[in-house]
């Protein structure tokens, strides 16, 4: 199935000028497992400098997911996303990137309780994980005021940091009550965020 998505500023001069076009698919295996995948190309608005101005950079994005029914009350899910960005040269005011890649993933289990649905899982947040970033830094100045710059490059790398999350969904009063909590790391109980909401369809 083809798809097209764009930011609110893609047709004008707004801040979100992102654009993405691609193909998505869903394949059922054995009646209990769904394989979900997509690939797309587009442009994403990113701020590369010290001001609030964002520039468009090309990217190729791939996503893969698995939904598996374990039994009548439990389902397993896995999601992985990867983006590869176009190379960009550094300038005196903006940093550059080369062979940059960003990715994220999450997995968990959804359980149907007698009066609610419980979701427990872990995630690794979306962030740059591979490639190099480059900077132009002032090195010296000539007598006529001309500034000479040094070109410095730094490798991009990150360690896997598991962030647990839990969510509960309960149908009540003709609507749905949602509660969720996110934690900063697996080995510590740092509470990163809490969400409580009620939704009802009219």
Tab-separated table of C-alpha atoms in Angstrom:
chain	number	residue	atom	x	y	z
A	1	UNK	CA	0.000	0.000	0.000
A	2	UNK	CA	1.539	3.352	-0.978
A	3	UNK	CA	1.436	6.271	1.467
A	4	UNK	CA	2.277	9.963	1.559
A	5	UNK	CA	2.822	12.112	4.651
A	6	UNK	CA	3.888	15.716	5.033
A	7	UNK	CA	4.238	18.348	7.718
A	8	UNK	CA	1.925	21.297	8.151
A	9	UNK	CA	4.474	23.625	6.522
A	10	UNK	CA	5.210	21.496	3.436
A	11	UNK	CA	2.757	23.475	1.284
A	12	UNK	CA	3.736	26.855	2.696
A	13	UNK	CA	6.518	28.376	4.721
A	14	UNK	CA	5.783	26.719	8.067
A	15	UNK	CA	8.436	25.219	10.326
A	16	UNK	CA	7.492	21.570	9.692
A	17	UNK	CA	8.287	21.088	5.993
A	18	UNK	CA	8.918	17.336	6.188
A	19	UNK	CA	7.777	15.142	3.308
A	20	UNK	CA	7.708	11.349	3.028
A	21	UNK	CA	6.477	8.913	0.374
A	22	UNK	CA	6.758	5.144	0.516
A	23	UNK	CA	5.264	1.683	0.536
A	24	UNK	CA	3.898	-0.285	3.520
A	25	UNK	CA	2.858	-3.923	3.795
A	26	UNK	CA	1.236	-6.295	6.284
A	27	UNK	CA	1.565	-10.074	5.917
A	28	UNK	CA	-0.328	-12.620	8.030
A	29	UNK	CA	1.553	-15.821	8.897
A	30	UNK	CA	-0.365	-18.815	10.212
A	31	UNK	CA	-3.237	-16.731	11.557
A	32	UNK	CA	-1.312	-15.663	14.685
A	33	UNK	CA	1.606	-13.526	13.464
A	34	UNK	CA	1.504	-10.272	11.501
A	35	UNK	CA	4.646	-8.956	9.813
A	36	UNK	CA	4.531	-5.192	9.202
A	37	UNK	CA	7.105	-3.346	7.113
A	38	UNK	CA	7.556	-0.097	5.221
A	39	UNK	CA	10.196	1.755	3.263
A	40	UNK	CA	10.102	5.398	2.318
A	41	UNK	CA	12.135	8.321	1.019
A	42	UNK	CA	11.686	11.975	1.795
A	43	UNK	CA	13.039	15.096	3.411
A	44	UNK	CA	13.119	16.092	7.069
A	45	UNK	CA	13.563	19.566	8.534
A	46	UNK	CA	16.506	19.635	10.982
A	47	UNK	CA	18.184	22.538	12.760
A	48	UNK	CA	21.930	22.265	12.019
A	49	UNK	CA	23.051	25.546	13.557
A	50	UNK	CA	22.764	27.835	16.519
A	51	UNK	CA	19.668	29.708	15.308
A	52	UNK	CA	16.059	28.536	14.923
A	53	UNK	CA	16.338	28.002	11.168
A	54	UNK	CA	15.791	24.415	9.962
A	55	UNK	CA	17.091	22.992	6.694
A	56	UNK	CA	15.736	20.061	4.719
A	57	UNK	CA	17.886	16.945	4.471
A	58	UNK	CA	17.118	13.795	2.506
A	59	UNK	CA	16.491	10.502	4.254
A	60	UNK	CA	15.642	6.879	3.545
A	61	UNK	CA	13.555	5.226	6.252
A	62	UNK	CA	12.753	1.565	6.882
A	63	UNK	CA	10.435	0.109	9.527
A	64	UNK	CA	9.793	-3.466	10.598
A	65	UNK	CA	7.336	-4.853	13.106
A	66	UNK	CA	5.903	-8.095	14.453
A	67	UNK	CA	2.550	-8.635	16.173
A	68	UNK	CA	2.122	-12.154	17.551
A	69	UNK	CA	-0.890	-13.613	19.362
A	70	UNK	CA	0.496	-15.772	22.165
A	71	UNK	CA	-2.868	-16.946	23.513
A	72	UNK	CA	-6.409	-15.643	24.000
A	73	UNK	CA	-5.278	-12.940	26.457
A	74	UNK	CA	-1.674	-12.072	25.499
A	75	UNK	CA	-0.020	-10.495	22.458
A	76	UNK	CA	3.641	-9.743	21.757
A	77	UNK	CA	4.804	-6.783	19.658
A	78	UNK	CA	8.147	-5.612	18.296
A	79	UNK	CA	8.916	-2.431	16.341
A	80	UNK	CA	12.191	-1.307	14.740
A	81	UNK	CA	12.822	1.893	12.772
A	82	UNK	CA	15.959	3.054	10.963
A	83	UNK	CA	16.681	6.258	9.017
A	84	UNK	CA	19.718	7.036	6.863
A	85	UNK	CA	20.427	10.704	6.180
A	86	UNK	CA	22.061	12.375	3.196
A	87	UNK	CA	25.573	13.733	3.678
A	88	UNK	CA	25.870	17.417	4.503
A	89	UNK	CA	29.035	19.536	4.528
A	90	UNK	CA	29.806	21.654	7.571
A	91	UNK	CA	29.924	25.447	7.312
A	92	UNK	CA	31.111	28.208	9.631
A	93	UNK	CA	27.661	28.346	11.264
A	94	UNK	CA	26.225	24.845	10.777
A	95	UNK	CA	27.497	21.374	11.530
A	96	UNK	CA	27.615	18.639	8.902
A	97	UNK	CA	26.954	14.897	8.837
A	98	UNK	CA	28.348	11.965	6.894
A	99	UNK	CA	26.909	8.432	6.620
A	100	UNK	CA	24.583	9.294	9.519
A	101	UNK	CA	22.071	6.737	10.720
A	102	UNK	CA	19.415	6.899	13.426
A	103	UNK	CA	17.323	4.077	14.819
A	104	UNK	CA	14.920	3.076	17.565
A	105	UNK	CA	13.075	-0.033	18.713
A	106	UNK	CA	10.516	-1.155	21.249
A	107	UNK	CA	9.002	-4.458	22.326
A	108	UNK	CA	6.489	-5.593	24.884
A	109	UNK	CA	3.469	-7.656	25.802
A	110	UNK	CA	-0.198	-6.659	25.809
A	111	UNK	CA	-2.392	-8.519	28.320
A	112	UNK	CA	-6.182	-8.494	28.571
A	113	UNK	CA	-7.143	-8.305	32.243
A	114	UNK	CA	-10.746	-8.848	33.439
A	115	UNK	CA	-11.537	-5.116	33.309
A	116	UNK	CA	-8.563	-3.492	31.574
A	117	UNK	CA	-5.793	-3.918	29.012
A	118	UNK	CA	-2.208	-3.830	30.335
A	119	UNK	CA	0.882	-3.138	28.204
A	120	UNK	CA	4.428	-3.606	29.557
A	121	UNK	CA	7.569	-3.179	27.494
A	122	UNK	CA	10.977	-1.611	26.916
A	123	UNK	CA	12.227	0.824	24.295
A	124	UNK	CA	15.432	2.324	22.954
A	125	UNK	CA	14.636	5.910	21.933
A	126	UNK	CA	15.151	7.290	18.431
A	127	UNK	CA	18.626	8.851	18.179
A	128	UNK	CA	21.676	9.092	15.930
A	129	UNK	CA	23.681	5.897	16.282
A	130	UNK	CA	26.203	5.739	13.419
A	131	UNK	CA	28.228	8.006	11.122
A	132	UNK	CA	30.227	11.169	11.751
A	133	UNK	CA	29.401	14.779	12.606
A	134	UNK	CA	31.730	17.568	11.506
A	135	UNK	CA	32.335	21.119	12.747
A	136	UNK	CA	34.189	24.172	11.476
A	137	UNK	CA	35.958	25.859	14.401
A	138	UNK	CA	37.939	29.148	14.300
A	139	UNK	CA	41.695	28.454	14.379
A	140	UNK	CA	43.432	31.742	13.630
A	141	UNK	CA	42.981	35.183	12.085
A	142	UNK	CA	45.072	36.864	9.391
A	143	UNK	CA	46.129	40.514	9.586
A	144	UNK	CA	43.393	41.519	7.148
A	145	UNK	CA	40.730	40.031	9.467
A	146	UNK	CA	40.229	36.798	7.549
A	147	UNK	CA	39.389	33.917	9.905
A	148	UNK	CA	40.871	30.489	9.213
A	149	UNK	CA	38.867	27.459	10.301
A	150	UNK	CA	39.808	23.939	11.315
A	151	UNK	CA	37.614	21.047	10.199
A	152	UNK	CA	36.960	18.541	12.985
A	153	UNK	CA	35.020	15.271	12.763
A	154	UNK	CA	33.561	13.113	15.537
A	155	UNK	CA	32.208	9.593	15.297
A	156	UNK	CA	28.596	8.964	16.277
A	157	UNK	CA	27.962	6.042	18.581
A	158	UNK	CA	25.674	5.206	21.469
A	159	UNK	CA	25.130	2.362	23.888
A	160	UNK	CA	21.806	0.602	24.214
A	161	UNK	CA	19.786	2.076	27.079
A	162	UNK	CA	16.613	0.187	27.883
A	163	UNK	CA	13.719	2.406	29.007
A	164	UNK	CA	10.736	0.533	30.471
A	165	UNK	CA	7.155	1.711	30.036
A	166	UNK	CA	3.734	0.572	31.238
A	167	UNK	CA	0.235	1.505	30.067
A	168	UNK	CA	-3.264	0.613	31.246
A	169	UNK	CA	-6.480	1.094	29.275
A	170	UNK	CA	-9.878	0.722	30.941
A	171	UNK	CA	-13.306	1.148	29.363
A	172	UNK	CA	-15.653	3.048	31.666
A	173	UNK	CA	-18.546	5.534	31.507
A	174	UNK	CA	-18.929	4.983	27.793
A	175	UNK	CA	-15.312	5.988	27.128
A	176	UNK	CA	-11.723	4.889	27.682
A	177	UNK	CA	-9.477	5.790	30.611
A	178	UNK	CA	-5.762	5.644	29.762
A	179	UNK	CA	-2.805	5.667	32.137
A	180	UNK	CA	0.850	5.420	31.161
A	181	UNK	CA	4.259	5.765	32.791
A	182	UNK	CA	7.767	5.919	31.291
A	183	UNK	CA	10.998	5.258	33.152
A	184	UNK	CA	14.490	6.571	32.403
A	185	UNK	CA	16.415	3.304	32.600
A	186	UNK	CA	16.019	-0.385	33.325
A	187	UNK	CA	18.240	-0.566	36.423
A	188	UNK	CA	16.897	2.574	38.135
A	189	UNK	CA	13.355	3.676	38.930
A	190	UNK	CA	13.714	7.209	37.500
A	191	UNK	CA	10.206	8.255	36.499
A	192	UNK	CA	10.466	10.053	33.165
A	193	UNK	CA	6.817	10.836	32.495
A	194	UNK	CA	3.221	10.041	33.468
A	195	UNK	CA	0.136	10.378	31.298
A	196	UNK	CA	-3.534	10.192	32.324
A	197	UNK	CA	-6.333	10.786	29.840
A	198	UNK	CA	-9.984	10.015	29.167
A	199	UNK	CA	-11.442	9.734	25.684
A	200	UNK	CA	-15.005	9.296	24.529
A	201	UNK	CA	-16.484	9.056	21.080
A	202	UNK	CA	-19.591	11.145	20.369
